[in-house]
Short mmCIF file of C-alpha atoms (C1' of nucleotides) in Angstrom, two decimals:
data_model
loop_
_atom_site.label_atom_id
_atom_site.label_comp_id
_atom_site.label_asym_id
_atom_site.label_seq_id
_atom_site.Cartn_x
_atom_site.Cartn_y
_atom_site.Cartn_z
CA MET J 1 1.08 22.55 45.68
CA LYS J 2 -1.93 21.19 43.85
CA ASN J 3 -2.83 24.51 42.23
CA LYS J 4 0.41 24.52 40.34
CA GLU J 5 -0.41 21.23 38.73
CA ILE J 6 -3.94 22.27 37.82
CA GLN J 7 -2.67 25.43 36.18
CA GLU J 8 0.10 23.62 34.42
CA GLN J 9 -2.36 21.08 33.08
CA ARG J 10 -4.62 23.88 31.90
CA MET J 11 -1.76 25.58 30.08
CA ARG J 12 -0.83 22.33 28.41
CA GLY J 13 -4.46 22.01 27.40
CA TYR J 14 -4.48 25.39 25.69
CA PHE J 15 -1.53 24.44 23.53
CA LEU J 16 -2.79 20.94 22.94
CA ASP J 17 -6.22 22.17 21.89
CA ALA J 18 -4.75 24.75 19.56
CA THR J 19 -2.54 22.12 17.99
CA LYS J 20 -5.34 19.60 17.61
CA GLU J 21 -7.65 22.12 16.01
CA MET J 22 -5.00 23.09 13.50
CA VAL J 23 -4.12 19.50 12.66
CA ARG J 24 -7.79 18.72 12.16
CA ALA J 25 -8.38 21.76 10.00
CA GLU J 26 -5.19 22.12 8.01
CA GLY J 27 -2.81 19.29 8.75
CA LEU J 28 0.78 19.40 9.85
CA LYS J 29 1.92 21.86 7.22
CA SER J 30 0.04 24.67 8.97
CA LEU J 31 1.74 23.97 12.30
CA SER J 32 4.50 26.12 13.64
CA VAL J 33 5.49 27.01 17.16
CA ARG J 34 4.39 30.55 16.49
CA SER J 35 1.03 29.70 14.92
CA ILE J 36 0.18 27.32 17.74
CA ALA J 37 1.14 29.85 20.39
CA ASP J 38 -0.89 32.51 18.58
CA LYS J 39 -3.99 30.36 18.68
CA ALA J 40 -3.35 29.44 22.29
CA GLY J 41 -3.03 33.12 23.16
CA TYR J 42 0.61 33.11 24.26
CA SER J 43 3.99 33.97 22.94
CA TYR J 44 5.93 31.33 21.04
CA ALA J 45 8.53 30.79 23.74
CA THR J 46 5.91 29.95 26.34
CA MET J 47 5.43 26.59 24.73
CA TYR J 48 8.88 25.55 25.85
CA SER J 49 7.87 25.96 29.47
CA TYR J 50 5.27 23.21 29.09
CA PHE J 51 6.64 20.96 26.36
CA LYS J 52 10.11 19.75 25.54
CA ASP J 53 9.76 20.83 21.94
CA VAL J 54 7.19 21.04 19.19
CA ASN J 55 7.37 17.31 18.44
CA ASP J 56 6.56 16.51 22.01
CA LEU J 57 3.48 18.69 21.74
CA VAL J 58 2.35 17.24 18.45
CA PHE J 59 2.82 13.64 19.49
CA LEU J 60 0.76 14.21 22.59
CA CYS J 61 -2.19 14.75 20.26
CA VAL J 62 -1.99 11.18 19.08
CA GLN J 63 -3.62 9.64 22.14
CA ASP J 64 -6.50 12.13 22.04
CA PHE J 65 -7.08 11.61 18.35
CA TYR J 66 -7.05 7.88 18.83
CA GLU J 67 -9.77 8.14 21.44
CA GLU J 68 -11.77 10.49 19.24
CA CYS J 69 -11.49 7.99 16.41
CA ARG J 70 -12.54 5.09 18.59
CA GLN J 71 -15.50 7.09 19.89
CA GLN J 72 -16.63 8.08 16.41
CA VAL J 73 -16.37 4.51 15.13
CA THR J 74 -18.33 3.22 18.10
CA ASP J 75 -21.05 5.86 17.79
CA GLN J 76 -21.50 5.34 14.08
CA THR J 77 -21.78 1.58 14.27
CA LYS J 78 -23.54 0.75 17.51
CA LYS J 79 -26.89 0.27 15.77
CA LYS J 80 -25.52 -2.09 13.15
CA GLU J 81 -26.33 -5.74 13.42
CA ARG J 82 -23.49 -7.48 15.18
CA GLY J 83 -21.12 -9.70 13.27
CA LEU J 84 -19.69 -9.15 9.79
CA LYS J 85 -22.01 -6.23 9.11
CA ARG J 86 -20.86 -4.26 12.10
CA LEU J 87 -17.27 -5.29 11.55
CA LYS J 88 -17.37 -3.91 8.01
CA ALA J 89 -19.11 -0.77 9.20
CA MET J 90 -16.45 -0.24 11.83
CA VAL J 91 -13.59 -0.52 9.39
CA ARG J 92 -15.50 1.82 7.11
CA ALA J 93 -16.03 4.32 9.93
CA TYR J 94 -12.35 4.06 10.82
CA ALA J 95 -11.38 4.90 7.25
CA ASP J 96 -13.95 7.69 7.11
CA PHE J 97 -12.44 9.26 10.19
CA PHE J 98 -9.20 9.82 8.30
CA VAL J 99 -11.03 10.90 5.16
CA GLN J 100 -12.71 13.50 7.35
CA TYR J 101 -9.40 14.54 8.93
CA PRO J 102 -6.58 13.98 6.47
CA GLY J 103 -4.34 15.94 8.81
CA ILE J 104 -4.74 13.25 11.43
CA PHE J 105 -3.83 10.60 8.89
CA GLU J 106 -0.75 12.65 8.10
CA LEU J 107 0.18 12.77 11.78
CA PHE J 108 -0.54 9.09 12.38
CA PHE J 109 1.06 7.53 9.34
CA LEU J 110 3.10 9.99 7.32
CA GLU J 111 5.01 11.92 9.92
CA ARG J 112 8.34 10.49 10.90
CA MET J 113 8.46 9.94 14.65
CA GLY J 114 11.47 8.33 16.21
CA ASN J 115 10.39 5.17 17.98
CA PHE J 116 8.39 6.86 20.66
CA LYS J 117 6.22 4.82 22.92
CA GLU J 118 2.89 5.98 21.45
CA SER J 119 3.75 4.28 18.17
CA ASP J 120 1.69 1.27 19.15
CA VAL J 121 -1.36 3.44 19.67
CA ILE J 122 -1.20 4.12 15.95
CA ASN J 123 -0.02 0.76 14.67
CA LEU J 124 -2.63 -1.17 16.60
CA SER J 125 -5.43 1.41 16.39
CA LEU J 126 -7.56 -0.38 13.82
CA ASP J 127 -7.07 -3.78 15.41
CA ARG J 128 -7.88 -2.49 18.87
CA ILE J 129 -10.95 -0.56 17.85
CA CYS J 130 -12.37 -3.59 16.04
CA GLU J 131 -11.05 -6.20 18.45
CA GLU J 132 -14.31 -6.85 20.22
CA GLU J 133 -16.17 -7.40 16.97
CA TRP J 134 -13.52 -9.76 15.63
CA ASN J 135 -13.87 -11.71 18.86
CA TYR J 136 -17.63 -11.74 18.49
CA CYS J 137 -17.34 -13.15 14.99
CA ALA J 138 -14.98 -15.82 16.22
CA ALA J 139 -17.18 -16.70 19.20
CA LYS J 140 -20.27 -17.01 17.02
CA GLY J 141 -18.44 -19.12 14.48
CA ILE J 142 -18.85 -16.49 11.79
CA ILE J 143 -15.13 -16.55 11.21
CA ARG J 144 -12.91 -19.53 11.89
CA ALA J 145 -10.67 -18.76 14.83
CA GLU J 146 -7.46 -19.69 13.06
CA GLU J 147 -8.25 -17.26 10.26
CA ILE J 148 -8.82 -14.23 12.43
CA GLU J 149 -5.25 -13.00 12.66
CA GLY J 150 -4.69 -13.33 8.96
CA MET J 151 -7.87 -11.44 8.20
CA LYS J 152 -6.98 -8.70 10.64
CA ALA J 153 -3.62 -8.28 8.95
CA ARG J 154 -5.15 -8.21 5.49
CA THR J 155 -7.70 -5.65 6.58
CA ARG J 156 -5.05 -3.52 8.24
CA TYR J 157 -2.61 -3.31 5.36
CA THR J 158 -5.33 -2.93 2.76
CA ILE J 159 -6.96 -0.04 4.60
CA PHE J 160 -3.66 1.69 5.29
CA GLY J 161 -2.59 1.30 1.68
CA LEU J 162 -5.92 2.50 0.38
CA LEU J 163 -5.93 5.53 2.65
CA LEU J 164 -2.34 6.32 1.74
CA MET J 165 -3.12 6.38 -1.94
CA TYR J 166 -6.43 8.17 -1.64
CA LEU J 167 -5.42 10.83 0.86
CA ASN J 168 -1.83 11.39 -0.18
CA ARG J 169 -1.75 10.54 -3.86
CA ARG J 170 -5.31 11.33 -4.93
CA ALA J 171 -5.76 7.88 -6.40
CA PRO J 172 -8.60 7.27 -6.84
CA SER J 173 -9.63 10.86 -7.36
CA SER J 174 -13.17 10.75 -5.98
CA TYR J 175 -14.67 9.57 -2.73
CA THR J 176 -17.20 7.46 -4.61
CA GLU J 177 -14.44 5.55 -6.35
CA PHE J 178 -12.63 5.24 -3.06
CA LEU J 179 -15.71 3.66 -1.53
CA HIS J 180 -16.11 1.22 -4.37
CA LEU J 181 -12.54 0.15 -3.90
CA PHE J 182 -13.00 -0.07 -0.16
CA ASN J 183 -16.07 -2.26 -0.56
CA ALA J 184 -14.48 -4.54 -3.09
CA GLN J 185 -11.36 -4.96 -0.99
CA LEU J 186 -13.05 -5.58 2.31
CA ASP J 187 -15.55 -7.83 0.68
CA THR J 188 -12.83 -10.04 -0.68
CA ILE J 189 -11.06 -10.22 2.63
CA LEU J 190 -14.15 -11.26 4.52
CA GLU J 191 -16.05 -13.24 1.91
CA ASN J 192 -14.37 -16.56 2.62
CA SER J 193 -15.11 -16.40 6.30
CA ARG J 194 -18.21 -18.56 5.89
CA PRO J 195 -17.58 -20.93 3.01
CA GLU J 196 -21.17 -22.18 3.09
CA GLN J 197 -22.50 -18.70 2.39
CA SER J 198 -22.46 -17.49 -1.20
CA SER J 199 -20.00 -14.71 -1.75
CA THR J 200 -22.55 -12.85 -3.81
CA THR J 201 -24.78 -12.41 -0.79
CA VAL J 202 -22.02 -10.93 1.29
CA ASN J 203 -21.08 -8.79 -1.66
CA ASN J 204 -24.53 -7.27 -1.99
CA SER J 205 -24.94 -6.69 1.70
CA LEU J 206 -21.77 -4.66 1.73
CA ILE J 207 -22.50 -2.63 -1.36
CA SER J 208 -25.82 -1.65 0.16
CA ILE J 209 -24.07 0.57 2.67
CA LYS J 210 -25.05 4.05 1.71
CA VAL J 211 -22.60 6.16 -0.20
CA GLY J 212 -21.51 9.75 -0.22
CA ASN J 213 -22.15 11.14 3.22
CA ASN J 214 -18.68 12.65 3.25
CA LYS J 215 -18.06 16.09 1.88
CA MET Y 1 23.03 27.23 -30.13
CA LYS Y 2 23.33 23.52 -29.36
CA ASN Y 3 26.25 23.92 -26.94
CA LYS Y 4 24.10 25.94 -24.61
CA GLU Y 5 21.59 23.14 -24.34
CA ILE Y 6 24.25 20.49 -23.76
CA GLN Y 7 25.80 22.55 -21.00
CA GLU Y 8 22.45 23.31 -19.45
CA GLN Y 9 21.54 19.64 -19.48
CA ARG Y 10 24.86 18.81 -17.87
CA MET Y 11 24.31 21.37 -15.13
CA ARG Y 12 20.87 19.96 -14.45
CA GLY Y 13 22.46 16.55 -14.27
CA TYR Y 14 24.91 17.65 -11.58
CA PHE Y 15 22.10 18.86 -9.36
CA LEU Y 16 19.88 15.91 -10.16
CA ASP Y 17 22.63 13.41 -9.41
CA ALA Y 18 23.47 15.11 -6.14
CA THR Y 19 19.82 15.08 -5.14
CA LYS Y 20 19.29 11.46 -6.10
CA GLU Y 21 22.36 10.33 -4.20
CA MET Y 22 21.21 12.14 -1.08
CA VAL Y 23 17.66 10.80 -1.31
CA ARG Y 24 19.01 7.29 -1.75
CA ALA Y 25 21.43 7.63 1.14
CA GLU Y 26 19.57 9.72 3.67
CA GLY Y 27 16.07 10.50 2.50
CA LEU Y 28 14.34 13.82 2.14
CA LYS Y 29 15.25 15.08 5.58
CA SER Y 30 18.88 15.51 4.52
CA LEU Y 31 17.94 17.61 1.50
CA SER Y 32 18.38 21.34 1.42
CA VAL Y 33 19.16 23.73 -1.38
CA ARG Y 34 22.52 24.36 0.20
CA SER Y 35 23.45 20.70 0.77
CA ILE Y 36 22.48 19.77 -2.76
CA ALA Y 37 24.45 22.66 -4.22
CA ASP Y 38 27.44 21.73 -2.07
CA LYS Y 39 27.46 18.19 -3.40
CA ALA Y 40 26.97 19.44 -6.94
CA GLY Y 41 29.92 21.79 -6.51
CA TYR Y 42 28.07 25.07 -6.88
CA SER Y 43 26.64 27.81 -4.77
CA TYR Y 44 23.07 27.47 -3.52
CA ALA Y 45 21.65 30.20 -5.73
CA THR Y 46 22.91 28.50 -8.88
CA MET Y 47 20.16 25.92 -8.55
CA TYR Y 48 17.58 28.58 -9.33
CA SER Y 49 19.12 29.14 -12.75
CA TYR Y 50 18.29 25.57 -13.73
CA PHE Y 51 15.22 24.69 -11.69
CA LYS Y 52 12.14 26.61 -10.70
CA ASP Y 53 12.58 25.69 -7.05
CA VAL Y 54 13.71 22.81 -4.90
CA ASN Y 55 10.46 20.88 -5.37
CA ASP Y 56 10.89 21.00 -9.10
CA LEU Y 57 14.33 19.49 -8.67
CA VAL Y 58 13.21 16.79 -6.27
CA PHE Y 59 10.22 15.74 -8.32
CA LEU Y 60 12.38 15.36 -11.39
CA CYS Y 61 14.07 12.49 -9.56
CA VAL Y 62 10.85 10.49 -9.58
CA GLN Y 63 11.07 9.39 -13.19
CA ASP Y 64 14.69 8.27 -12.82
CA PHE Y 65 13.95 6.36 -9.65
CA TYR Y 66 11.00 4.68 -11.30
CA GLU Y 67 13.22 3.46 -14.10
CA GLU Y 68 15.85 2.32 -11.65
CA CYS Y 69 13.19 0.38 -9.77
CA ARG Y 70 11.84 -1.22 -12.90
CA GLN Y 71 15.34 -2.18 -13.99
CA GLN Y 72 16.17 -3.71 -10.62
CA VAL Y 73 12.94 -5.70 -10.55
CA THR Y 74 13.53 -6.98 -14.07
CA ASP Y 75 17.15 -7.93 -13.39
CA GLN Y 76 16.35 -9.75 -10.18
CA THR Y 77 13.52 -11.79 -11.62
CA LYS Y 78 14.40 -12.59 -15.20
CA LYS Y 79 15.61 -16.08 -14.32
CA LYS Y 80 12.48 -16.99 -12.40
CA GLU Y 81 10.05 -19.37 -13.96
CA ARG Y 82 7.34 -17.40 -15.68
CA GLY Y 83 3.86 -17.19 -14.20
CA LEU Y 84 2.92 -16.89 -10.56
CA LYS Y 85 6.45 -17.53 -9.38
CA ARG Y 86 7.90 -14.67 -11.33
CA LEU Y 87 4.95 -12.46 -10.52
CA LYS Y 88 5.49 -12.97 -6.81
CA ALA Y 89 9.21 -12.45 -7.20
CA MET Y 90 8.59 -9.19 -9.03
CA VAL Y 91 6.32 -7.82 -6.35
CA ARG Y 92 8.89 -8.91 -3.80
CA ALA Y 93 11.69 -7.19 -5.73
CA TYR Y 94 9.54 -4.07 -5.99
CA ALA Y 95 9.05 -4.03 -2.23
CA ASP Y 96 12.73 -4.75 -1.64
CA PHE Y 97 13.67 -1.77 -3.75
CA PHE Y 98 11.97 0.50 -1.24
CA VAL Y 99 13.33 -1.44 1.71
CA GLN Y 100 16.75 -0.81 0.22
CA TYR Y 101 16.00 2.89 -0.34
CA PRO Y 102 13.51 4.10 2.25
CA GLY Y 103 14.23 7.64 1.10
CA ILE Y 104 12.76 6.81 -2.28
CA PHE Y 105 9.65 5.42 -0.62
CA GLU Y 106 9.44 8.67 1.31
CA LEU Y 107 9.65 10.66 -1.91
CA PHE Y 108 7.19 8.44 -3.77
CA PHE Y 109 4.50 7.98 -1.16
CA LEU Y 110 4.98 10.18 1.86
CA GLU Y 111 5.92 13.52 0.39
CA ARG Y 112 3.06 15.83 -0.38
CA MET Y 113 3.19 16.84 -4.03
CA GLY Y 114 0.45 18.97 -5.46
CA ASN Y 115 -1.18 17.09 -8.31
CA PHE Y 116 1.76 17.22 -10.63
CA LYS Y 117 1.79 15.18 -13.79
CA GLU Y 118 4.33 12.60 -12.61
CA SER Y 119 1.90 11.39 -9.95
CA ASP Y 120 0.80 8.54 -12.19
CA VAL Y 121 4.36 7.34 -12.51
CA ILE Y 122 4.17 6.60 -8.80
CA ASN Y 123 0.58 5.47 -8.49
CA LEU Y 124 0.84 3.02 -11.35
CA SER Y 125 4.45 1.98 -10.82
CA LEU Y 126 3.78 -1.46 -9.36
CA ASP Y 127 1.04 -2.23 -11.87
CA ARG Y 128 3.15 -1.13 -14.80
CA ILE Y 129 6.26 -2.98 -13.75
CA CYS Y 130 4.31 -6.20 -13.30
CA GLU Y 131 1.89 -5.67 -16.16
CA GLU Y 132 3.53 -8.05 -18.58
CA GLU Y 133 3.57 -10.87 -16.05
CA TRP Y 134 -0.08 -10.34 -15.10
CA ASN Y 135 -0.87 -10.56 -18.80
CA TYR Y 136 1.17 -13.72 -19.13
CA CYS Y 137 -0.75 -15.31 -16.27
CA ALA Y 138 -4.02 -14.36 -17.89
CA ALA Y 139 -2.97 -15.59 -21.31
CA LYS Y 140 -1.82 -18.94 -19.93
CA GLY Y 141 -5.00 -19.35 -17.93
CA ILE Y 142 -3.12 -19.26 -14.64
CA ILE Y 143 -5.39 -16.46 -13.48
CA ARG Y 144 -8.92 -15.94 -14.68
CA ALA Y 145 -9.07 -12.80 -16.79
CA GLU Y 146 -11.96 -11.26 -14.88
CA GLU Y 147 -10.03 -11.58 -11.63
CA ILE Y 148 -6.89 -9.84 -12.78
CA GLU Y 149 -7.87 -6.26 -11.98
CA GLY Y 150 -9.12 -7.18 -8.52
CA MET Y 151 -5.92 -9.03 -7.76
CA LYS Y 152 -3.80 -6.17 -9.00
CA ALA Y 153 -5.65 -3.80 -6.72
CA ARG Y 154 -5.35 -6.11 -3.72
CA THR Y 155 -1.65 -6.54 -4.36
CA ARG Y 156 -1.15 -2.81 -4.76
CA TYR Y 157 -2.86 -1.68 -1.59
CA THR Y 158 -1.46 -4.50 0.47
CA ILE Y 159 2.11 -3.80 -0.59
CA PHE Y 160 1.75 -0.06 -0.10
CA GLY Y 161 0.21 -0.55 3.32
CA LEU Y 162 2.83 -3.05 4.34
CA LEU Y 163 5.67 -0.82 3.20
CA LEU Y 164 4.11 2.17 4.92
CA MET Y 165 3.97 0.37 8.24
CA TYR Y 166 7.33 -1.30 7.95
CA LEU Y 167 9.34 1.64 6.66
CA ASN Y 168 7.57 4.48 8.41
CA ARG Y 169 6.21 2.91 11.58
CA ARG Y 170 8.67 0.11 12.22
CA ALA Y 171 5.89 -2.44 12.40
CA PRO Y 172 6.95 -5.17 12.12
CA SER Y 173 10.34 -4.39 13.59
CA SER Y 174 12.49 -6.85 11.65
CA TYR Y 175 12.95 -7.59 7.99
CA THR Y 176 12.35 -11.27 8.63
CA GLU Y 177 8.95 -10.57 10.10
CA PHE Y 178 8.24 -8.20 7.25
CA LEU Y 179 8.99 -10.98 4.80
CA HIS Y 180 6.75 -13.43 6.58
CA LEU Y 181 3.94 -10.93 6.41
CA PHE Y 182 4.68 -10.21 2.79
CA ASN Y 183 4.59 -13.89 1.92
CA ALA Y 184 1.41 -14.57 3.82
CA GLN Y 185 -0.34 -11.58 2.25
CA LEU Y 186 0.71 -12.18 -1.30
CA ASP Y 187 0.02 -15.85 -0.94
CA THR Y 188 -3.55 -15.20 0.09
CA ILE Y 189 -4.11 -12.80 -2.75
CA LEU Y 190 -2.85 -15.20 -5.38
CA GLU Y 191 -3.82 -18.54 -3.90
CA ASN Y 192 -7.31 -18.63 -5.37
CA SER Y 193 -6.11 -17.94 -8.85
CA ARG Y 194 -6.12 -21.65 -9.70
CA PRO Y 195 -8.90 -23.26 -7.70
CA GLU Y 196 -7.85 -26.75 -8.82
CA GLN Y 197 -4.45 -26.32 -7.18
CA SER Y 198 -4.18 -26.84 -3.43
CA SER Y 199 -3.51 -23.64 -1.57
CA THR Y 200 -0.91 -25.43 0.53
CA THR Y 201 1.25 -26.01 -2.50
CA VAL Y 202 1.18 -22.39 -3.50
CA ASN Y 203 1.90 -21.51 0.07
CA ASN Y 204 5.02 -23.61 0.29
CA SER Y 205 6.37 -22.48 -3.02
CA LEU Y 206 6.18 -18.89 -1.88
CA ILE Y 207 7.69 -19.43 1.52
CA SER Y 208 10.65 -21.14 -0.11
CA ILE Y 209 11.88 -17.81 -1.47
CA LYS Y 210 15.08 -17.16 0.37
CA VAL Y 211 15.02 -14.79 3.28
CA GLY Y 212 17.26 -12.10 4.65
CA ASN Y 213 19.39 -10.84 1.79
CA ASN Y 214 18.66 -7.28 2.79
CA LYS Y 215 20.80 -5.45 5.32
"C1'" DT M 1 0.79 46.50 53.17
"C1'" DT M 2 5.03 47.01 51.22
"C1'" DT M 3 9.28 44.74 49.91
"C1'" DT M 4 11.54 40.76 48.36
"C1'" DA M 5 11.93 36.41 46.17
"C1'" DA M 6 10.16 33.01 42.98
"C1'" DT M 7 7.89 32.07 38.84
"C1'" DA M 8 5.74 32.91 34.41
"C1'" DT M 9 5.85 35.18 30.10
"C1'" DT M 10 7.72 37.78 26.45
"C1'" DT M 11 11.25 39.85 23.62
"C1'" DA M 12 15.78 39.40 21.53
"C1'" DA M 13 18.87 36.71 19.35
"C1'" DC M 14 20.83 32.62 16.73
"C1'" DA M 15 21.20 29.13 13.37
"C1'" DA M 16 19.07 26.87 9.50
"C1'" DT M 17 15.92 27.00 5.77
"C1'" DG M 18 14.04 28.63 0.84
"C1'" DT M 19 14.17 32.31 -2.14
"C1'" DT M 20 15.31 36.77 -4.72
"C1'" DA M 21 18.21 40.70 -6.01
"C1'" DA M 22 22.54 42.77 -6.37
"C1'" DA M 23 27.34 42.13 -7.22
"C1'" DT M 24 31.03 39.80 -9.42
"C1'" DA M 25 33.28 36.78 -12.29
"C1'" DT M 26 33.47 34.41 -16.79
"C1'" DA M 27 32.72 33.87 -21.55
"C1'" DT M 28 31.34 35.79 -26.07
"C1'" DT M 29 31.14 39.20 -29.55
"C1'" DT M 30 32.61 43.22 -31.78
"C1'" DA B 1 41.27 44.56 -26.35
"C1'" DA B 2 36.94 46.58 -25.09
"C1'" DA B 3 32.22 45.98 -24.67
"C1'" DT B 4 28.50 43.12 -23.84
"C1'" DA B 5 26.06 39.15 -22.53
"C1'" DT B 6 25.87 35.21 -19.47
"C1'" DA B 7 26.92 32.44 -15.44
"C1'" DT B 8 27.87 32.24 -10.71
"C1'" DT B 9 28.28 33.85 -6.15
"C1'" DT B 10 27.47 36.79 -2.22
"C1'" DA B 11 24.18 39.56 0.41
"C1'" DA B 12 19.90 40.02 2.08
"C1'" DC B 13 15.13 38.77 3.61
"C1'" DA B 14 11.47 36.10 5.48
"C1'" DT B 15 10.28 32.06 8.01
"C1'" DT B 16 11.32 28.27 10.94
"C1'" DG B 17 12.72 25.97 15.77
"C1'" DT B 18 15.08 26.94 19.80
"C1'" DT B 19 17.60 29.21 23.81
"C1'" DA B 20 18.92 33.04 26.80
"C1'" DA B 21 18.14 37.44 28.59
"C1'" DA B 22 14.74 40.75 30.00
"C1'" DT B 23 10.39 41.80 31.96
"C1'" DA B 24 6.16 41.16 34.09
"C1'" DT B 25 3.43 38.68 37.40
"C1'" DT B 26 2.50 36.08 41.47
"C1'" DA B 27 3.61 34.37 46.06
"C1'" DA B 28 6.20 34.94 50.49
"C1'" DA B 29 8.24 37.64 54.06
"C1'" DA B 30 8.74 41.78 56.50
#
DNA sequence: TTTTAATATTTAACAATGTTAAATATATTT
DNA sequence: AAATATATTTAACATTGTTAAATATTAAAA
């Protein structure tokens, strides 16, 4: 029967949507089987007819959130001049996504999830979202090819560390300070990409990105 | 009465020690009021006579763990040649402390704790533990004074990001790979400290740190 | 269309958790 | 030794995830 599958998929959607909305709004702490089922309009036990357990349900949100993140980064940066400028803007938009939804950061990076296959979606999310622009920079000779992997890694760990401290430890305490740190860090990582260009120039171009459009 | 205070302090110690041992061995997931009380040799409700709640108890471990970390870093690096070598070894020892006790990393960086005063103990732990060596490098002209703060920040966020991914997301999957990443990252951060020195030399000296003494 | 079988959903129940209040045991004072 | 204060434990409650039994709903058969 095809109807069965359609209905089953719809039911899963109700629970998934409820879960995603709660993670977006309140983070993982607000999640419980009962609160999710409430929002979905069913009794708590119904969830177990469509998901193995609550972890199963929550982890299924990861893929959707990843795509939402990718979409938002793409939308926010498609008008930027290609190359380092867009690359920086993309990393910035990636970070801003998690600033906007700390609950998704919690799910992606703080929650313990036992080696499940979607782990790579998270671990490689930044690299994958920016991959095309890294390649562009390499192709245009903006960044030396042999430096790309190292720069990716530096960007990755710096951004994850920065987000961890800002979102989970309130250090720095304001978004403005966070942005200054972000700019300084990313600037340093990318400034040596074109040795013939003065680092000051790159520096200024980055700082000129407008500040404070997050609540 | 002084006896009262001594006994109270002792009681607190029993619960604190039980908690610390469990965090070290199994992480936060193994903690419960009942399991802590069991290990301490008392009933679960007794805890509430000495601590406000279980969070109070757990957060009191932070200061002790910080001092343990500092001690371990100091012990493991006191024979290293002062300057960049020791600085790198200290950051390495700091990271290794959390590799050795992932539960303490969980408590320090992953657990949500509402703005309590000990937050700075965590946020500034790496900087404080290494402070003297940074100062030494500045005083000896190994690192330019105006670059110190930037380098501290880069080191901080890189190490936190790296630990987050390695301990909480199993990326990379082996300690050896983790070490390679660690070396490459720290090397890049510190390599420009002495522009007259070839980066290759610094590179080799760092990679020569022995590998694989963690389980 | 009515009865029966399959399926979907909910309610009841259990074990584990943090926490508080009542009960009991222990120590201190008179 | 009795009375009182203190320390500790047991009982109880609310909340959590989960499973099994009960009920309601839908589909199939008559």
